[in-house]
mmCIF file of C-alpha atoms in Angstrom:
data_model
loop_
_atom_site.group_PDB
_atom_site.id
_atom_site.type_symbol
_atom_site.label_atom_id
_atom_site.label_comp_id
_atom_site.label_asym_id
_atom_site.label_seq_id
_atom_site.Cartn_x
_atom_site.Cartn_y
_atom_site.Cartn_z
ATOM 1 C CA MET A 1 133.961 -135.913 31.699
ATOM 2 C CA ALA A 2 132.110 -133.300 29.667
ATOM 3 C CA ASN A 3 132.238 -130.638 32.389
ATOM 4 C CA SER A 4 134.322 -130.896 35.529
ATOM 5 C CA HIS A 5 133.314 -127.456 36.842
ATOM 6 C CA GLY A 6 132.940 -127.594 40.621
ATOM 7 C CA ARG A 7 134.843 -130.841 41.108
ATOM 8 C CA PHE A 8 138.122 -131.254 42.960
ATOM 9 C CA VAL A 9 140.697 -132.273 40.378
ATOM 10 C CA TRP A 10 144.083 -131.829 42.055
ATOM 11 C CA TYR A 11 145.689 -131.830 45.486
ATOM 12 C CA GLU A 12 149.020 -130.387 46.535
ATOM 13 C CA LEU A 13 151.125 -130.703 49.658
ATOM 14 C CA MET A 14 153.302 -127.724 50.555
ATOM 15 C CA THR A 15 155.849 -128.799 53.138
ATOM 16 C CA THR A 16 159.104 -127.908 54.854
ATOM 17 C CA ASP A 17 160.879 -131.184 54.013
ATOM 18 C CA MET A 18 160.032 -132.615 50.602
ATOM 19 C CA GLU A 19 162.163 -135.763 50.853
ATOM 20 C CA ALA A 20 160.830 -136.737 54.274
ATOM 21 C CA ALA A 21 157.238 -136.041 53.237
ATOM 22 C CA LYS A 22 157.666 -138.051 50.045
ATOM 23 C CA ALA A 23 158.963 -141.071 51.955
ATOM 24 C CA PHE A 24 156.146 -140.800 54.500
ATOM 25 C CA TYR A 25 153.250 -140.737 52.020
ATOM 26 C CA VAL A 26 154.761 -143.423 49.805
ATOM 27 C CA GLU A 27 154.793 -145.719 52.825
ATOM 28 C CA VAL A 28 151.447 -144.694 54.350
ATOM 29 C CA VAL A 29 149.228 -144.316 51.263
ATOM 30 C CA GLY A 30 151.171 -146.546 48.871
ATOM 31 C CA TRP A 31 151.744 -143.863 46.243
ATOM 32 C CA GLY A 32 154.405 -143.974 43.586
ATOM 33 C CA THR A 33 156.423 -140.854 42.757
ATOM 34 C CA GLN A 34 157.579 -139.076 39.647
ATOM 35 C CA SER A 35 159.933 -136.095 39.521
ATOM 36 C CA MET A 36 159.251 -133.126 37.255
ATOM 37 C CA PRO A 37 162.335 -132.306 35.146
ATOM 38 C CA GLY A 38 163.748 -128.893 35.953
ATOM 39 C CA MET A 39 161.276 -128.302 38.778
ATOM 40 C CA ALA A 40 161.397 -128.791 42.536
ATOM 41 C CA TYR A 41 158.109 -130.642 42.274
ATOM 42 C CA THR A 42 157.150 -134.290 42.774
ATOM 43 C CA LEU A 43 154.053 -136.052 41.482
ATOM 44 C CA PHE A 44 152.373 -138.714 43.594
ATOM 45 C CA THR A 45 150.853 -141.484 41.480
ATOM 46 C CA ALA A 46 148.261 -144.216 41.995
ATOM 47 C CA GLY A 47 147.450 -146.864 39.432
ATOM 48 C CA GLY A 48 149.829 -145.205 36.997
ATOM 49 C CA ALA A 49 147.974 -141.853 37.118
ATOM 50 C CA SER A 50 149.101 -138.636 38.775
ATOM 51 C CA VAL A 51 146.823 -137.866 41.729
ATOM 52 C CA SER A 52 148.579 -135.104 43.695
ATOM 53 C CA GLY A 53 151.729 -133.014 43.919
ATOM 54 C CA LEU A 54 154.434 -132.143 46.419
ATOM 55 C CA MET A 55 156.388 -128.906 46.676
ATOM 56 C CA GLY A 56 158.379 -126.925 49.190
ATOM 57 C CA LEU A 57 156.569 -124.334 51.286
ATOM 58 C CA PRO A 58 157.713 -120.992 49.840
ATOM 59 C CA GLU A 59 160.009 -118.954 52.041
ATOM 60 C CA ASP A 60 157.726 -115.913 52.010
ATOM 61 C CA ALA A 61 154.874 -118.141 53.155
ATOM 62 C CA ARG A 62 156.993 -119.457 56.019
ATOM 63 C CA LYS A 63 157.771 -115.889 57.084
ATOM 64 C CA LEU A 64 154.050 -115.208 57.221
ATOM 65 C CA GLY A 65 153.718 -118.124 59.629
ATOM 66 C CA LEU A 66 152.087 -120.587 57.241
ATOM 67 C CA ARG A 67 152.582 -124.226 58.132
ATOM 68 C CA PRO A 68 152.759 -127.331 55.925
ATOM 69 C CA THR A 69 149.327 -128.012 54.479
ATOM 70 C CA TRP A 70 147.340 -129.838 51.822
ATOM 71 C CA LEU A 71 145.596 -127.642 49.247
ATOM 72 C CA GLY A 72 142.697 -128.764 47.037
ATOM 73 C CA TYR A 73 142.156 -127.440 43.501
ATOM 74 C CA VAL A 74 138.622 -127.151 42.121
ATOM 75 C CA SER A 75 138.054 -127.168 38.372
ATOM 76 C CA VAL A 76 136.279 -124.101 36.987
ATOM 77 C CA ASN A 77 135.284 -123.016 33.509
ATOM 78 C CA ASP A 78 136.954 -119.607 33.871
ATOM 79 C CA VAL A 79 139.679 -119.078 36.495
ATOM 80 C CA ASP A 80 139.768 -115.287 36.155
ATOM 81 C CA ALA A 81 136.008 -114.815 36.402
ATOM 82 C CA THR A 82 135.777 -117.185 39.386
ATOM 83 C CA ALA A 83 138.676 -115.413 41.117
ATOM 84 C CA ASP A 84 136.855 -112.112 40.697
ATOM 85 C CA ARG A 85 133.715 -113.696 42.114
ATOM 86 C CA ILE A 86 135.645 -114.888 45.183
ATOM 87 C CA LYS A 87 136.569 -111.275 45.943
ATOM 88 C CA GLN A 88 133.002 -110.105 45.366
ATOM 89 C CA LEU A 89 131.731 -112.733 47.809
ATOM 90 C CA GLY A 90 134.131 -111.691 50.576
ATOM 91 C CA GLY A 91 137.066 -114.022 49.973
ATOM 92 C CA ALA A 92 140.608 -113.018 49.042
ATOM 93 C CA LEU A 93 143.275 -114.091 46.548
ATOM 94 C CA HIS A 94 146.682 -115.259 47.749
ATOM 95 C CA VAL A 95 147.899 -116.076 44.248
ATOM 96 C CA PRO A 96 146.152 -114.158 41.432
ATOM 97 C CA PRO A 97 145.308 -116.130 38.274
ATOM 98 C CA LYS A 98 148.443 -117.287 36.474
ATOM 99 C CA ASP A 99 149.550 -119.960 34.033
ATOM 100 C CA VAL A 100 151.704 -123.021 34.444
ATOM 101 C CA PRO A 101 153.070 -122.889 30.866
ATOM 102 C CA ASN A 102 151.386 -125.406 28.552
ATOM 103 C CA ILE A 103 149.647 -127.107 31.491
ATOM 104 C CA SER A 104 147.056 -125.096 33.405
ATOM 105 C CA ARG A 105 145.784 -121.802 34.730
ATOM 106 C CA PHE A 106 145.230 -121.533 38.458
ATOM 107 C CA SER A 107 144.672 -119.241 41.411
ATOM 108 C CA VAL A 108 144.962 -119.735 45.184
ATOM 109 C CA ALA A 109 142.439 -118.074 47.459
ATOM 110 C CA VAL A 110 140.769 -118.150 50.844
ATOM 111 C CA ASP A 111 137.029 -118.177 51.435
ATOM 112 C CA PRO A 112 135.426 -115.487 53.644
ATOM 113 C CA GLN A 113 136.189 -117.632 56.719
ATOM 114 C CA MET A 114 139.869 -117.982 55.680
ATOM 115 C CA ALA A 115 139.864 -121.634 54.577
ATOM 116 C CA ALA A 116 142.273 -122.039 51.636
ATOM 117 C CA ILE A 117 140.972 -123.249 48.273
ATOM 118 C CA ALA A 118 142.462 -123.179 44.764
ATOM 119 C CA LEU A 119 140.999 -122.797 41.278
ATOM 120 C CA PHE A 120 142.166 -124.839 38.298
ATOM 121 C CA LYS A 121 141.634 -125.151 34.555
ATOM 122 C CA TRP A 122 143.575 -127.237 32.044
ATOM 123 C CA LEU A 123 144.941 -125.173 29.153
ATOM 124 C CA LYS A 124 144.431 -128.007 26.688
ATOM 125 C CA PRO A 125 140.975 -129.564 26.236
ATOM 126 C CA GLY A 126 140.508 -133.235 26.927
ATOM 127 C CA GLN A 127 142.853 -133.397 29.937
ATOM 128 C CA GLU A 128 140.064 -133.757 32.496
ATOM 129 C CA GLN A 129 139.958 -137.125 34.242
ATOM 130 C CA PRO A 130 136.739 -138.625 35.629
ATOM 131 C CA ALA A 131 136.513 -138.439 39.403
ATOM 132 C CA GLU A 132 137.410 -141.771 40.973
ATOM 133 C CA LEU A 133 136.301 -141.266 44.536
ATOM 134 C CA ASP A 134 136.565 -144.961 45.435
ATOM 135 C CA ALA A 135 139.849 -145.794 43.704
ATOM 136 C CA PRO A 136 142.869 -146.718 45.870
ATOM 137 C CA GLY A 137 145.168 -143.782 46.510
ATOM 138 C CA ARG A 138 142.605 -141.197 45.421
ATOM 139 C CA VAL A 139 140.881 -138.636 47.603
ATOM 140 C CA GLY A 140 137.600 -140.249 48.627
ATOM 141 C CA TRP A 141 136.114 -137.387 50.645
ATOM 142 C CA HIS A 142 136.435 -133.612 51.051
ATOM 143 C CA GLU A 143 135.554 -132.063 54.402
ATOM 144 C CA LEU A 144 135.308 -128.423 55.401
ATOM 145 C CA LEU A 145 135.619 -127.434 59.045
ATOM 146 C CA ALA A 146 134.007 -123.992 58.821
ATOM 147 C CA ALA A 147 133.475 -121.126 61.228
ATOM 148 C CA ASP A 148 129.818 -121.192 60.115
ATOM 149 C CA TRP A 149 128.892 -124.028 57.758
ATOM 150 C CA GLU A 150 125.688 -122.388 56.490
ATOM 151 C CA LYS A 151 127.495 -119.232 55.378
ATOM 152 C CA ALA A 152 130.308 -121.356 53.949
ATOM 153 C CA PHE A 153 127.881 -123.467 51.940
ATOM 154 C CA ALA A 154 126.200 -120.365 50.528
ATOM 155 C CA PHE A 155 129.612 -119.116 49.357
ATOM 156 C CA TYR A 156 130.601 -122.385 47.661
ATOM 157 C CA ARG A 157 127.156 -122.882 46.130
ATOM 158 C CA GLU A 158 127.435 -119.490 44.496
ATOM 159 C CA LEU A 159 131.036 -120.110 43.443
ATOM 160 C CA PHE A 160 130.957 -123.710 42.191
ATOM 161 C CA GLY A 161 127.280 -124.590 41.926
ATOM 162 C CA TRP A 162 127.436 -127.162 44.712
ATOM 163 C CA GLN A 163 124.132 -128.582 45.937
ATOM 164 C CA LYS A 164 123.050 -129.854 49.342
ATOM 165 C CA ALA A 165 122.824 -133.630 49.688
ATOM 166 C CA SER A 166 121.659 -135.339 52.875
ATOM 167 C CA ALA A 167 122.498 -133.993 56.314
ATOM 168 C CA ASP A 168 123.104 -135.561 59.697
ATOM 169 C CA THR A 169 122.396 -133.784 62.972
ATOM 170 C CA GLY A 170 124.223 -135.086 66.016
ATOM 171 C CA ALA A 171 125.840 -133.983 69.230
ATOM 172 C CA VAL A 172 128.320 -131.749 67.385
ATOM 173 C CA GLY A 173 125.635 -130.112 65.231
ATOM 174 C CA THR A 174 124.724 -130.461 61.569
ATOM 175 C CA TYR A 175 126.983 -132.288 59.136
ATOM 176 C CA GLN A 176 125.916 -131.168 55.666
ATOM 177 C CA LEU A 177 126.830 -133.282 52.648
ATOM 178 C CA PHE A 178 127.258 -131.553 49.292
ATOM 179 C CA SER A 179 127.334 -132.671 45.679
ATOM 180 C CA ALA A 180 128.910 -131.555 42.410
ATOM 181 C CA GLY A 181 127.432 -132.656 39.109
ATOM 182 C CA GLY A 182 125.020 -134.941 40.933
ATOM 183 C CA GLN A 183 127.750 -136.801 42.838
ATOM 184 C CA THR A 184 128.146 -136.415 46.608
ATOM 185 C CA ILE A 185 131.796 -135.485 47.147
ATOM 186 C CA GLY A 186 132.063 -134.202 50.710
ATOM 187 C CA GLY A 187 130.621 -132.641 53.820
ATOM 188 C CA MET A 188 130.951 -129.538 55.940
ATOM 189 C CA PHE A 189 130.174 -128.585 59.509
ATOM 190 C CA THR A 190 130.830 -125.811 62.007
ATOM 191 C CA LYS A 191 134.144 -126.547 63.681
ATOM 192 C CA PRO A 192 134.414 -126.882 67.463
ATOM 193 C CA PRO A 193 136.113 -124.018 69.355
ATOM 194 C CA THR A 194 139.176 -126.210 69.921
ATOM 195 C CA VAL A 195 139.971 -126.060 66.183
ATOM 196 C CA PRO A 196 141.740 -122.700 65.773
ATOM 197 C CA VAL A 197 141.006 -121.897 62.120
ATOM 198 C CA PRO A 198 138.700 -123.172 59.343
ATOM 199 C CA PHE A 199 140.306 -125.540 56.842
ATOM 200 C CA TRP A 200 139.690 -128.250 54.258
ATOM 201 C CA LEU A 201 140.569 -131.825 55.167
ATOM 202 C CA TYR A 202 141.183 -134.463 52.484
ATOM 203 C CA TYR A 203 140.623 -138.210 52.978
ATOM 204 C CA PHE A 204 142.892 -140.605 51.060
ATOM 205 C CA ASN A 205 141.600 -144.066 50.174
ATOM 206 C CA ILE A 206 143.660 -146.901 51.607
ATOM 207 C CA GLY A 207 142.977 -150.607 52.181
ATOM 208 C CA ASP A 208 143.208 -151.728 55.797
ATOM 209 C CA ILE A 209 142.792 -148.798 58.195
ATOM 210 C CA ASP A 210 144.543 -150.561 61.083
ATOM 211 C CA LEU A 211 147.645 -151.310 59.017
ATOM 212 C CA ALA A 212 147.641 -147.731 57.744
ATOM 213 C CA MET A 213 147.542 -146.401 61.306
ATOM 214 C CA LYS A 214 150.599 -148.489 62.138
ATOM 215 C CA ARG A 215 152.398 -147.014 59.127
ATOM 216 C CA VAL A 216 151.499 -143.481 60.217
ATOM 217 C CA LYS A 217 152.956 -144.066 63.673
ATOM 218 C CA ALA A 218 156.024 -145.878 62.324
ATOM 219 C CA GLY A 219 156.686 -142.924 60.036
ATOM 220 C CA SER A 220 156.572 -140.433 62.950
ATOM 221 C CA GLY A 221 153.125 -139.124 62.068
ATOM 222 C CA GLN A 222 150.372 -138.712 64.649
ATOM 223 C CA ILE A 223 146.835 -140.071 64.920
ATOM 224 C CA LEU A 224 144.590 -137.189 66.018
ATOM 225 C CA ASN A 225 141.212 -138.882 65.883
ATOM 226 C CA GLY A 226 139.867 -142.343 65.123
ATOM 227 C CA PRO A 227 139.345 -144.930 63.945
ATOM 228 C CA ILE A 228 135.684 -143.900 63.515
ATOM 229 C CA GLU A 229 133.130 -145.973 61.617
ATOM 230 C CA VAL A 230 131.246 -144.209 58.807
ATOM 231 C CA LEU A 231 128.685 -145.303 56.214
ATOM 232 C CA GLY A 232 129.529 -148.190 53.935
ATOM 233 C CA ASP A 233 131.408 -150.253 56.549
ATOM 234 C CA ARG A 234 134.329 -147.871 56.231
ATOM 235 C CA TRP A 235 136.531 -146.341 58.882
ATOM 236 C CA ILE A 236 138.352 -143.022 59.050
ATOM 237 C CA VAL A 237 141.324 -141.643 60.926
ATOM 238 C CA GLN A 238 142.552 -138.067 61.046
ATOM 239 C CA CYS A 239 146.295 -137.561 61.216
ATOM 240 C CA THR A 240 149.248 -135.227 60.851
ATOM 241 C CA ASP A 241 152.385 -136.040 58.914
ATOM 242 C CA PRO A 242 155.857 -135.541 60.474
ATOM 243 C CA GLN A 243 156.008 -131.936 59.196
ATOM 244 C CA GLY A 244 152.618 -131.076 60.702
ATOM 245 C CA ALA A 245 150.293 -131.154 57.678
ATOM 246 C CA MET A 246 146.880 -132.570 58.516
ATOM 247 C CA PHE A 247 145.316 -135.294 56.379
ATOM 248 C CA ALA A 248 142.897 -138.179 56.797
ATOM 249 C CA LEU A 249 142.576 -141.800 55.682
ATOM 250 C CA ILE A 250 139.508 -143.831 54.814
ATOM 251 C CA GLY A 251 139.489 -147.619 54.562
ATOM 252 C CA GLN A 252 138.145 -150.826 56.021
ATOM 253 C CA ARG A 253 138.846 -152.937 59.082
ATOM 254 C CA GLY A 254 139.408 -156.649 59.170
ATOM 255 C CA LEU A 255 141.121 -156.959 55.802
ATOM 256 C CA GLY A 256 143.936 -158.733 57.616
ATOM 257 C CA TYR A 257 141.534 -161.024 59.495
ATOM 258 C CA PHE A 258 142.720 -164.330 58.031
ATOM 259 C CA GLU A 259 146.336 -163.405 58.640
ATOM 260 C CA ARG A 260 145.524 -162.722 62.292
ATOM 261 C CA VAL A 261 143.574 -165.980 62.644
ATOM 262 C CA ASP A 262 146.516 -167.905 61.209
ATOM 263 C CA ARG A 263 148.900 -166.219 63.642
ATOM 264 C CA VAL A 264 146.663 -167.079 66.604
ATOM 265 C CA ARG A 265 146.499 -170.710 65.527
ATOM 266 C CA LYS A 266 150.288 -170.920 65.368
ATOM 267 C CA HIS A 267 150.866 -168.946 68.550
ATOM 268 C CA PRO A 268 147.721 -169.331 70.713
ATOM 269 C CA GLU A 269 149.508 -167.972 73.768
ATOM 270 C CA LYS A 270 149.639 -164.580 72.013
#
């Protein structure tokens, strides 16, 4: 990809129990894992490619009351300049720009409504991977629950160059889709009062949504909302993992149809 500026390129789970979280997501999403030598960091993989990371929630963050959470990293052309722009636009930096030696430069921030977002740039050219929004195990959708979606969109448009795509107005208000580089990658809306703070929610692609829901429950996670049908004959569920981090799944229903039909034929009383 010639220019990945404005696109989500990495996702990271900060949690209180790395081993338990690793086992949960391997079972629910179907990821593989790879340890990083000399680091308390695990890579989740899909199709042989690294798609996200796992690390312990830092102790100082725990003392500040931060809970396990997923964090999305957006690629930018200049991390330092974009970090400065975040402050100018009313956001704040939690981690000032710094390097992961020989890998990347990054910064962790919050937007003016306190939703966390991270900046990312590879140190070596040619490391960018094309976005695979529909690939199994990848993030297929990015959703912002904002305090005020219109103000939030103005911030991210200025920061990343995002553009408005289509919008849907329903009982809960306007759901505004947005695009990066001409590709629609997510949506944002004004959160209901029952949601305490603004945040980004990431949707992982899986196969059969019903089977995935069973795996969430079997792994001691919780289903918060869904299944809900969305465009493209797909279904979503919103969940929390056993440590309390919120995530979502997007897939299809009925993929196990023939298996169910066969079971009914063999055991019609059930």
